[in-house]
Amino acid sequence: MVVKSYTSPTLVLLAYDWPAGDDHEDFLGFAIQRTPGFDGAESSWLPNRIGFNGPEPDQSDFPSNEAPIQKFYWWDARIDTKDRGHSFTYRVIPVTGQSSSLKLSDAQAAEIVVTVPNVEEQGITSHFNRAVVSSQAFSKQFPNISTPAQQKAARAWLANGMEQAVPQFLDRAAGKDIEGAIYHLTDDIWIIPSFLNYGGAVSLAYNHTGKDHTSDAAIKKLEDAGRPANLFAPRTHASIMHDKFLVRVGAADHAEAVLTGSANFTSEGLSAQANVLHAFESPQLAKLYLDRKRLLDSDPGLSATQKDEEGWSDEMKVGDATIRVFFPPEGKATRVSIDTIVEAVKAAKHSVLLCAFDPTDMDLLDAVFAASDAGLMMLALVNRVPSGQPKGDPSRGDVAAKIAILDRAEKSDEIVGFGAFNAGAAPTDFAPERVLWPGESPKIMVRVHHKFVVIDAEGENPVVFTGSANFSGNSLHSNDENLLQITQCPRIAGMYMAEFLRLYEHYRARIKSDKEPKTFKLTPNSAWSKKYFTPGAPETKARQAMAGT
């Protein structure tokens, strides 16, 4: 038996394989023990929500030595902020026998020591939020979010530390100039107060296209507080100015660091929408972002921003990662940024993960789905999978993409959307889960806001593409965007894999919940494991790729 780990600052994902399991008709799953354990215990068993007779009526958990985990990967979801930088030993033990008489096969067990990463390592800060409004944990933690105080506490829990990304970036700047380009600036819980209280200059280019004046109120607050109006530049000449980044600028106009990612500077962007923010302590990378921001300050037309000759930047070393950046839009005749991703997907050796709000580039989707057809592990999470056949002209990119996504989702659960429970549809002995935030419209609800592709995350040469671009025609040719390519850094690729699988499994379980029996139970024999040993099945590909077998 083998076991591997993939970690982020907030969770440990374990992937393991017991090839001999296919030969045991009484194979019931895995028990996983952690040392040190929970709440000061010497050791603890990772929990399982369901048992052989279903969930506990009081919604408590079972220890996995009594209710084996019937998956080939599992999370330690009890990692807390105090655990960062600390090491844990995990022992994964196959379980056989009968549901009334379990046998833990200690002789077949595998053990691994895992160190939980800090938020900042090697000069790179990584913030992933929880973003799981439709979850048992959120329902238990916040049964009522009707008051402003309750909503603020709930948002902080969902943000999972991401709410501190901007304040901490400003704290480190210590009065130096801050320049940035921001699509939507509305968060008055953490970000706007941080700007108002900041001791140095703040200069922002902000989206002001068409009827989208979402950031106007925040800019007025900053101006009313005494910040010079000439430091705020409305961007009107793109389809949208979709960037979300800040640059720290030191003495002699020297760029020092950049904060960037998929999260809009809104309360929902930090909390209820799944997002990532990175800060890079890299003058070389920060200078490229600063130059881009200053170009946007003058509100140039597309002909000035579509500088096709610039393309990808040179590679640069940032901590333990090799990074380069691309600033769309590109001219209508070129696709250099997204074709780089397509070619990387085509060259994948083991796996492809796609996590995006609304990907509509068919060349990218074709390459991602072809990876699965070629026998690789391919998993995708989008904000919405259409509930029925999309209407409209199928020659249009957005319609063609919706058709392809629906077709793939109907054939396989390799691609899913957030699909939270409908009201009253929670299984027996599960707490009711929220779909909407108070006052939120279901027509504009966003839960998966990420924009990343990860290739061969479990291998020695992973590639991560991440940034603000939605892998669409507009993001390629009409929007102000930024796209990072991160290579030679298995640490960061593993982080993306861990966070992706957490969200993917979360929403896949909820999509299935309205198609299966209303009570979830463990299977009392090895039938649960057969899909993990079926040639070509998504579960088999995942078992082999993630565990390295």
Coordinates of C-alpha atoms in Angstrom, one line a residue:
M1 CA 0.0 0.0 0.0
V2 CA 1.1 3.6 -0.7
V3 CA 0.0 7.0 0.5
K4 CA 0.8 10.5 -0.8
S5 CA -0.2 13.9 0.5
Y6 CA -1.2 17.2 -1.0
T7 CA -1.4 20.2 1.3
S8 CA -2.5 23.8 1.6
P9 CA -2.4 26.0 4.7
T10 CA -5.9 24.9 5.6
L11 CA -6.1 21.2 4.7
V12 CA -4.3 17.9 4.2
L13 CA -5.4 15.8 1.3
L14 CA -4.3 12.1 1.5
A15 CA -4.3 9.9 -1.7
Y16 CA -3.6 6.2 -1.2
D17 CA -3.8 3.0 -3.1
W18 CA -4.2 -0.7 -2.0
P19 CA -4.1 -2.6 -5.3
A20 CA -4.9 -5.8 -3.4
G21 CA -8.3 -4.4 -2.5
D22 CA -9.7 -5.6 -5.7
D23 CA -9.1 -9.2 -4.6
H24 CA -11.0 -8.9 -1.3
E25 CA -14.8 -9.3 -1.5
D26 CA -15.0 -8.1 2.1
F27 CA -13.0 -4.9 1.5
L28 CA -14.9 -2.2 3.4
G29 CA -12.7 0.9 3.1
F30 CA -10.0 2.6 5.1
A31 CA -9.4 3.8 8.7
I32 CA -7.1 6.8 9.0
Q33 CA -5.3 7.7 12.2
R34 CA -3.6 11.0 12.9
T35 CA -0.9 11.6 15.4
P36 CA -1.0 14.1 17.3
G37 CA -4.8 13.9 17.4
F38 CA -7.5 16.5 17.8
D39 CA -7.8 18.9 20.7
G40 CA -4.6 17.7 22.4
A41 CA -5.3 14.0 22.1
E42 CA -2.3 11.7 21.5
S43 CA -3.9 10.4 18.3
S44 CA -7.3 10.5 16.7
W45 CA -9.2 8.7 13.9
L46 CA -10.2 11.0 11.0
P47 CA -14.0 11.2 11.0
N48 CA -16.6 9.9 8.6
R49 CA -20.1 11.6 8.4
I50 CA -21.9 8.4 7.5
G51 CA -21.9 4.8 8.9
F52 CA -23.4 1.5 7.7
N53 CA -26.8 2.5 8.9
G54 CA -26.5 6.1 7.6
P55 CA -25.7 9.3 9.5
E56 CA -26.1 9.7 13.2
P57 CA -29.5 11.3 14.1
D58 CA -27.6 14.0 16.1
Q59 CA -25.4 14.7 13.1
S60 CA -22.2 13.8 15.0
D61 CA -19.3 12.0 13.2
F62 CA -18.1 8.4 13.3
P63 CA -14.4 7.6 13.8
S64 CA -13.1 6.0 10.6
N65 CA -12.0 2.8 12.5
E66 CA -15.8 2.3 13.1
A67 CA -17.1 3.7 9.8
P68 CA -14.4 3.2 7.2
I69 CA -13.8 5.8 4.5
Q70 CA -15.0 4.3 1.2
K71 CA -12.8 6.5 -1.0
F72 CA -9.2 6.4 -2.2
Y73 CA -8.6 10.0 -1.1
W74 CA -9.7 11.8 2.0
W75 CA -9.1 15.1 3.9
D76 CA -8.1 16.1 7.3
A77 CA -10.6 18.9 7.5
R78 CA -9.7 19.7 11.1
I79 CA -6.5 21.5 10.2
D80 CA -6.6 24.9 12.0
T81 CA -4.5 28.0 11.8
K82 CA -2.5 26.9 14.8
D83 CA -1.4 23.8 12.9
R84 CA 0.5 25.7 10.2
G85 CA 4.1 24.7 10.2
H86 CA 3.4 21.6 12.4
S87 CA 3.8 18.0 11.3
F88 CA 1.4 15.1 11.6
T89 CA 1.8 11.4 11.0
Y90 CA -1.1 9.7 9.1
R91 CA -1.5 6.0 9.1
V92 CA -3.9 4.6 6.5
I93 CA -5.2 1.1 7.2
P94 CA -7.3 -1.1 4.9
V95 CA -10.4 -2.4 6.6
T96 CA -12.0 -5.8 5.7
G97 CA -14.6 -8.1 7.4
Q98 CA -18.2 -7.6 8.1
S99 CA -19.9 -4.3 9.0
S100 CA -20.6 -5.8 12.5
S101 CA -17.0 -7.1 12.8
L102 CA -14.4 -5.0 11.3
K103 CA -10.8 -6.1 10.7
L104 CA -8.1 -3.4 10.5
S105 CA -5.2 -4.9 8.4
D106 CA -2.3 -3.2 10.2
A107 CA 0.2 -5.3 8.3
Q108 CA -1.0 -3.7 5.1
A109 CA -1.0 -0.1 6.4
A110 CA 0.9 2.8 5.0
E111 CA 2.2 5.8 7.0
I112 CA 3.3 9.3 6.0
V113 CA 4.5 12.4 7.9
V114 CA 3.0 15.6 6.6
T115 CA 4.0 19.2 7.5
V116 CA 1.2 21.8 7.1
P117 CA 2.5 24.7 5.1
N118 CA 2.4 28.3 6.3
V119 CA 0.4 30.9 4.4
E120 CA 3.7 32.4 3.3
E121 CA 6.6 30.2 2.1
Q122 CA 9.5 31.0 -0.2
G123 CA 8.3 34.6 -0.5
I124 CA 4.9 33.5 -1.9
T125 CA 1.7 33.9 0.0
S126 CA -1.3 31.7 -0.8
H127 CA -4.9 32.3 0.4
F128 CA -7.7 29.9 -0.6
N129 CA -11.1 30.6 1.0
R130 CA -13.6 28.0 2.1
A131 CA -16.5 29.3 0.0
V132 CA -19.0 26.6 1.0
V133 CA -22.3 28.2 1.9
S134 CA -24.0 24.9 1.0
S135 CA -22.3 22.7 3.6
Q136 CA -23.0 20.8 6.8
A137 CA -20.2 22.7 8.5
F138 CA -21.6 26.1 7.6
S139 CA -25.1 25.1 8.7
K140 CA -23.8 23.9 12.1
Q141 CA -21.6 26.9 12.6
F142 CA -24.1 29.5 11.5
P143 CA -27.7 28.4 11.8
N144 CA -28.8 32.0 11.7
I145 CA -27.2 34.8 9.6
S146 CA -29.9 37.4 9.7
T147 CA -28.0 40.1 11.6
P148 CA -25.1 42.2 10.4
A149 CA -22.9 40.7 13.2
Q150 CA -23.8 37.2 12.3
Q151 CA -23.2 37.8 8.6
K152 CA -19.8 39.3 9.3
A153 CA -18.7 36.3 11.4
A154 CA -20.0 33.9 8.7
R155 CA -18.2 35.8 6.0
A156 CA -14.9 35.6 8.0
W157 CA -15.4 31.8 8.5
L158 CA -16.0 31.4 4.7
A159 CA -13.0 33.7 3.9
N160 CA -10.7 31.4 5.9
G161 CA -8.0 34.0 6.2
M162 CA -8.4 35.5 2.7
E163 CA -10.0 38.5 4.3
Q164 CA -6.6 39.4 5.7
A165 CA -4.7 39.2 2.4
V166 CA -5.1 42.8 1.5
P167 CA -4.8 44.2 5.1
Q168 CA -1.6 42.2 5.6
F169 CA -0.2 43.3 2.2
L170 CA -0.8 46.9 3.3
D171 CA 0.7 46.3 6.7
R172 CA 3.9 45.0 5.1
A173 CA 4.0 48.0 2.9
A174 CA 4.4 50.2 6.0
G175 CA 3.4 53.5 4.4
K176 CA 4.9 52.9 1.0
D177 CA 2.9 53.6 -2.1
I178 CA 0.3 51.1 -3.2
E179 CA -0.9 51.0 -6.8
G180 CA -3.4 48.6 -8.3
A181 CA -6.0 47.7 -10.9
I182 CA -9.3 46.6 -9.5
Y183 CA -12.4 45.3 -11.3
H184 CA -14.9 45.6 -8.4
L185 CA -14.2 47.3 -5.1
T186 CA -17.1 47.1 -2.6
D187 CA -15.9 45.2 0.5
D188 CA -16.6 47.6 3.4
I189 CA -15.7 45.0 6.0
W190 CA -12.0 44.6 5.5
I191 CA -10.6 46.1 2.2
I192 CA -12.1 49.6 2.0
P193 CA -11.4 50.3 5.7
S194 CA -7.8 49.1 5.1
F195 CA -7.4 51.6 2.3
L196 CA -9.0 54.4 4.3
N197 CA -6.7 53.8 7.2
Y198 CA -3.5 53.2 5.2
G199 CA -0.7 55.6 5.9
G200 CA 0.7 55.8 2.4
A201 CA -0.6 56.8 -1.0
V202 CA -3.1 54.6 -2.8
S203 CA -3.5 54.8 -6.5
L204 CA -6.1 52.7 -8.3
A205 CA -7.3 52.0 -11.9
Y206 CA -10.8 50.8 -11.6
N207 CA -13.5 49.4 -13.9
H208 CA -15.9 52.1 -15.2
T209 CA -17.1 50.5 -18.4
G210 CA -20.6 50.8 -19.8
K211 CA -23.2 50.7 -17.0
D212 CA -20.8 48.9 -14.6
H213 CA -19.9 51.6 -12.1
T214 CA -19.8 49.2 -9.2
S215 CA -16.6 50.7 -7.6
D216 CA -17.8 54.3 -7.8
A217 CA -19.1 54.4 -4.2
A218 CA -15.8 53.1 -2.8
I219 CA -13.7 55.5 -4.8
K220 CA -15.9 58.4 -3.5
K221 CA -15.3 57.2 0.1
L222 CA -11.6 57.3 -0.5
E223 CA -11.8 60.8 -2.0
D224 CA -14.1 62.1 0.7
A225 CA -11.5 60.8 3.2
G226 CA -8.9 63.1 1.7
R227 CA -7.2 60.9 -0.9
P228 CA -6.4 62.8 -4.0
A229 CA -8.9 62.2 -6.8
N230 CA -6.1 62.3 -9.4
L231 CA -4.9 58.9 -8.0
F232 CA -8.0 57.1 -9.1
A233 CA -8.3 56.4 -12.8
P234 CA -11.6 55.1 -14.3
R235 CA -11.1 52.5 -17.1
T236 CA -13.6 52.9 -19.9
H237 CA -12.0 51.5 -23.1
A238 CA -12.0 47.8 -22.5
S239 CA -15.0 45.4 -22.5
I240 CA -14.2 45.3 -18.8
M241 CA -11.1 46.0 -16.7
H242 CA -11.1 42.6 -15.1
D243 CA -7.8 42.7 -13.2
K244 CA -7.6 42.3 -9.4
F245 CA -4.1 43.3 -8.3
L246 CA -2.1 45.5 -6.0
V247 CA 1.6 46.5 -6.2
R248 CA 3.8 47.7 -3.4
V249 CA 6.1 50.5 -4.6
G250 CA 9.1 51.5 -2.5
A251 CA 11.7 54.2 -2.6
A252 CA 12.9 55.5 -6.0
D253 CA 9.7 54.2 -7.6
H254 CA 10.9 50.6 -7.1
A255 CA 8.3 47.9 -7.4
E256 CA 8.7 45.4 -4.6
A257 CA 5.8 42.9 -4.5
V258 CA 2.4 42.1 -6.1
L259 CA -0.9 40.7 -4.8
T260 CA -3.0 39.1 -7.4
G261 CA -5.5 36.3 -8.0
S262 CA -9.1 35.5 -8.9
A263 CA -10.9 37.2 -6.0
N264 CA -12.7 40.5 -6.6
F265 CA -12.3 43.0 -3.8
T266 CA -15.8 42.4 -2.6
S267 CA -17.2 40.7 0.5
E268 CA -18.7 37.9 -1.6
G269 CA -15.5 37.5 -3.6
L270 CA -13.5 37.0 -0.4
S271 CA -16.1 34.6 1.2
A272 CA -19.0 33.0 -0.6
Q273 CA -17.2 32.6 -4.0
A274 CA -14.4 30.1 -4.3
N275 CA -11.2 32.1 -5.0
V276 CA -7.5 32.3 -4.6
L277 CA -5.1 35.3 -3.9
H278 CA -1.3 35.1 -4.0
A279 CA 1.3 37.7 -3.0
F280 CA 4.7 37.4 -4.6
E281 CA 7.8 39.1 -3.0
S282 CA 9.4 39.6 -6.4
P283 CA 10.5 43.1 -7.7
Q284 CA 10.8 41.7 -11.2
L285 CA 7.3 40.4 -11.3
A286 CA 5.9 43.4 -9.4
K287 CA 7.5 45.7 -12.0
L288 CA 5.6 44.1 -14.8
Y289 CA 2.3 44.5 -13.0
L290 CA 3.2 48.1 -12.1
D291 CA 3.9 48.9 -15.7
R292 CA 0.6 47.4 -16.7
K293 CA -1.3 49.4 -14.1
R294 CA 0.3 52.7 -15.3
L295 CA -0.7 51.9 -18.9
L296 CA -4.3 51.4 -17.7
D297 CA -4.2 54.7 -15.8
S298 CA -4.3 56.6 -19.1
D299 CA -7.4 54.7 -20.2
P300 CA -6.0 53.6 -23.6
G301 CA -8.0 52.0 -26.3
L302 CA -7.8 48.3 -27.2
S303 CA -5.2 49.0 -29.9
A304 CA -2.8 50.1 -27.2
T305 CA -3.4 47.2 -24.8
Q306 CA -3.4 44.5 -27.5
K307 CA 0.3 44.5 -27.8
D308 CA 0.8 41.1 -29.4
E309 CA 4.5 41.5 -29.7
E310 CA 4.8 41.5 -25.9
G311 CA 3.3 38.1 -25.3
W312 CA 4.5 36.1 -22.3
S313 CA 7.1 37.7 -20.1
D314 CA 10.5 36.1 -19.6
E315 CA 10.6 33.4 -17.0
M316 CA 11.7 34.5 -13.5
K317 CA 12.5 32.7 -10.3
V318 CA 10.2 33.6 -7.4
G319 CA 11.1 31.6 -4.3
D320 CA 10.8 27.9 -5.3
A321 CA 8.7 28.6 -8.4
T322 CA 9.4 29.7 -12.0
I323 CA 6.8 32.2 -13.1
R324 CA 5.9 34.2 -16.2
V325 CA 2.9 36.5 -16.8
F326 CA 0.7 37.5 -19.8
F327 CA -1.5 40.5 -19.9
P328 CA -4.5 40.1 -22.2
P329 CA -6.2 41.3 -24.3
E330 CA -4.7 40.0 -27.5
G331 CA -5.5 41.0 -31.0
K332 CA -8.4 39.2 -32.7
A333 CA -6.0 37.2 -34.9
T334 CA -3.9 35.7 -32.0
R335 CA -4.4 33.2 -29.2
V336 CA -0.9 33.0 -27.7
S337 CA -2.0 33.1 -24.0
I338 CA -4.8 30.5 -24.2
D339 CA -3.0 28.3 -26.8
T340 CA -0.1 28.0 -24.4
I341 CA -2.6 26.4 -21.9
V342 CA -4.1 24.2 -24.7
E343 CA -0.7 22.9 -25.7
A344 CA 0.3 22.2 -22.0
V345 CA -3.0 20.2 -21.6
K346 CA -2.2 18.2 -24.8
A347 CA 1.3 17.5 -23.3
A348 CA -0.1 16.2 -20.0
K349 CA 1.3 13.0 -18.7
H350 CA -1.0 12.1 -15.8
S351 CA -3.8 14.6 -15.1
V352 CA -5.7 17.8 -15.9
L353 CA -7.8 19.9 -13.5
L354 CA -10.0 22.7 -14.8
C355 CA -11.7 25.0 -12.3
A356 CA -13.4 28.0 -13.9
F357 CA -16.4 30.3 -13.5
D358 CA -17.5 30.1 -17.1
P359 CA -15.0 28.7 -19.6
T360 CA -16.2 29.1 -23.2
D361 CA -13.0 28.6 -25.2
M362 CA -13.8 25.4 -27.2
D363 CA -10.2 24.6 -28.1
L364 CA -9.4 24.5 -24.4
L365 CA -12.5 22.4 -23.5
D366 CA -11.7 20.0 -26.4
A367 CA -8.2 19.5 -25.2
V368 CA -9.3 19.0 -21.6
F369 CA -11.9 16.4 -22.5
A370 CA -9.5 14.7 -24.9
A371 CA -7.1 14.2 -22.0
S372 CA -9.8 12.1 -20.4
D373 CA -10.5 10.2 -23.6
A374 CA -6.8 9.4 -23.8
G375 CA -6.8 7.8 -20.3
L376 CA -5.7 10.6 -18.1
M377 CA -7.3 11.8 -14.9
M378 CA -9.5 14.7 -16.0
L379 CA -11.7 16.6 -13.5
A380 CA -13.5 19.9 -14.0
L381 CA -15.5 22.2 -11.8
V382 CA -17.5 25.1 -13.3
N383 CA -19.9 27.5 -11.8
R384 CA -22.9 26.0 -13.6
V385 CA -23.6 22.9 -15.6
P386 CA -26.7 23.7 -17.7
S387 CA -29.8 21.9 -16.4
G388 CA -31.1 21.4 -20.0
Q389 CA -30.1 21.7 -23.6
P390 CA -28.8 25.2 -24.1
K391 CA -30.6 27.5 -26.5
G392 CA -29.1 29.8 -29.1
D393 CA -26.8 29.6 -32.0
P394 CA -24.4 26.6 -31.5
S395 CA -21.8 28.3 -33.6
R396 CA -21.4 30.9 -30.9
G397 CA -18.5 30.0 -28.5
D398 CA -20.6 30.4 -25.3
V399 CA -23.5 28.2 -26.6
A400 CA -21.1 25.6 -28.0
A401 CA -19.3 25.4 -24.6
K402 CA -22.5 25.0 -22.7
I403 CA -23.5 22.2 -25.0
A404 CA -20.2 20.5 -24.6
I405 CA -20.2 20.9 -20.8
L406 CA -23.7 19.5 -20.5
D407 CA -22.9 16.6 -22.8
R408 CA -19.8 15.7 -20.8
A409 CA -21.6 16.0 -17.5
E410 CA -24.5 13.7 -18.6
K411 CA -22.0 11.0 -19.7
S412 CA -19.7 11.2 -16.7
D413 CA -19.3 13.0 -13.4
E414 CA -15.9 14.2 -14.4
I415 CA -17.3 17.7 -14.8
V416 CA -19.7 19.2 -12.2
G417 CA -21.2 22.6 -11.2
F418 CA -21.8 23.9 -7.8
G419 CA -25.5 22.6 -7.8
A420 CA -26.3 23.0 -4.1
F421 CA -29.2 21.2 -2.5
N422 CA -32.6 22.5 -3.2
A423 CA -34.6 23.7 -0.2
G424 CA -35.7 20.6 1.8
A425 CA -33.7 18.2 -0.2
A426 CA -31.0 17.3 2.4
P427 CA -30.7 13.6 3.0
T428 CA -32.1 12.0 6.2
D429 CA -30.2 13.2 9.3
F430 CA -28.3 15.9 7.4
A431 CA -28.8 19.5 8.5
P432 CA -30.6 21.7 5.9
E433 CA -28.0 23.7 3.8
R434 CA -28.2 27.2 2.4
V435 CA -28.2 27.9 -1.3
L436 CA -28.5 31.7 -1.2
W437 CA -26.9 34.4 0.9
P438 CA -29.6 36.7 2.5
G439 CA -30.8 39.0 -0.3
E440 CA -28.8 37.2 -3.0
S441 CA -30.5 36.7 -6.4
P442 CA -30.4 33.1 -7.8
K443 CA -30.0 34.5 -11.3
I444 CA -26.6 36.0 -10.5
M445 CA -25.4 33.6 -7.8
V446 CA -21.7 32.7 -8.1
R447 CA -20.1 30.0 -6.1
V448 CA -17.1 28.8 -8.3
H449 CA -15.2 31.9 -9.3
H450 CA -11.7 30.3 -9.7
K451 CA -9.9 30.6 -13.0
F452 CA -7.1 27.9 -13.1
V453 CA -5.9 24.9 -15.0
V454 CA -3.4 22.5 -13.3
I455 CA -1.6 19.9 -15.3
D456 CA 0.2 16.9 -13.7
A457 CA -0.1 18.2 -10.2
E458 CA 0.9 14.8 -8.8
G459 CA 4.0 14.6 -11.0
E460 CA 7.5 16.0 -10.9
N461 CA 6.9 18.7 -13.6
P462 CA 3.5 20.3 -12.8
V463 CA 2.2 23.4 -14.6
V464 CA -0.3 25.8 -13.0
F465 CA -2.1 28.5 -15.0
T466 CA -4.0 31.0 -12.7
G467 CA -5.2 34.6 -12.7
S468 CA -8.2 36.7 -13.6
A469 CA -9.1 35.4 -17.0
N470 CA -12.2 33.2 -17.5
F471 CA -10.9 31.3 -20.5
S472 CA -13.4 33.0 -22.8
G473 CA -13.4 35.1 -26.0
N474 CA -13.8 38.3 -24.0
S475 CA -11.0 37.5 -21.6
L476 CA -8.8 36.7 -24.6
H477 CA -9.5 39.6 -26.8
S478 CA -11.5 42.4 -25.1
N479 CA -10.8 42.5 -21.3
D480 CA -7.9 43.8 -19.3
E481 CA -6.6 40.6 -17.6
N482 CA -3.6 38.9 -16.1
L483 CA -2.5 35.3 -16.4
L484 CA 0.3 33.5 -14.6
Q485 CA 2.1 30.4 -15.5
I486 CA 3.8 28.7 -12.5
T487 CA 6.2 25.8 -13.2
Q488 CA 8.9 23.8 -11.3
C489 CA 6.9 24.1 -8.1
P490 CA 5.2 20.8 -7.0
R491 CA 4.4 22.5 -3.7
I492 CA 2.0 25.1 -5.3
A493 CA 0.6 22.6 -7.8
G494 CA -0.2 20.2 -4.9
M495 CA -1.9 23.1 -3.1
Y496 CA -4.2 23.7 -6.1
M497 CA -5.0 20.0 -6.3
A498 CA -5.9 19.7 -2.6
E499 CA -8.2 22.8 -2.8
F500 CA -9.7 21.7 -6.1
L501 CA -10.6 18.2 -4.9
R502 CA -12.1 19.7 -1.7
L503 CA -14.5 21.8 -3.8
Y504 CA -15.1 19.2 -6.6
E505 CA -16.1 16.4 -4.1
H506 CA -18.2 18.9 -2.1
Y507 CA -20.4 19.9 -5.1
R508 CA -20.4 16.4 -6.7
A509 CA -21.9 15.0 -3.6
R510 CA -24.7 17.6 -3.7
I511 CA -25.5 17.1 -7.3
K512 CA -25.9 13.4 -6.7
S513 CA -28.0 13.9 -3.7
D514 CA -31.2 14.5 -5.6
K515 CA -30.7 11.5 -7.9
E516 CA -29.9 8.9 -5.2
P517 CA -31.7 7.5 -2.1
K518 CA -32.3 10.2 0.5
T519 CA -30.3 8.3 3.1
F520 CA -26.5 7.9 2.6
K521 CA -25.1 4.7 4.0
L522 CA -21.8 2.9 3.8
T523 CA -21.8 -0.2 1.6
P524 CA -21.4 -3.4 3.7
N525 CA -19.2 -5.2 1.1
S526 CA -16.6 -4.4 -1.6
A527 CA -19.1 -3.2 -4.2
W528 CA -18.3 0.4 -3.4
S529 CA -14.7 -0.1 -4.5
K530 CA -15.4 -1.7 -8.0
K531 CA -15.5 1.7 -9.8
Y532 CA -12.0 2.3 -8.5
F533 CA -10.7 -0.8 -10.3
T534 CA -12.7 -0.5 -13.5
P535 CA -10.3 0.3 -16.4
G536 CA -11.0 3.8 -17.8
A537 CA -13.3 4.9 -15.0
P538 CA -12.7 8.4 -13.6
E539 CA -12.3 6.9 -10.1
T540 CA -9.6 4.5 -11.4
K541 CA -7.7 7.2 -13.1
A542 CA -7.8 9.3 -10.0
R543 CA -6.7 6.5 -7.8
Q544 CA -3.7 5.7 -9.9
A545 CA -2.7 9.2 -10.8
M546 CA -3.0 10.8 -7.3
A547 CA -1.3 7.9 -5.5
G548 CA 1.4 7.5 -8.1
T549 CA 0.5 3.9 -9.0

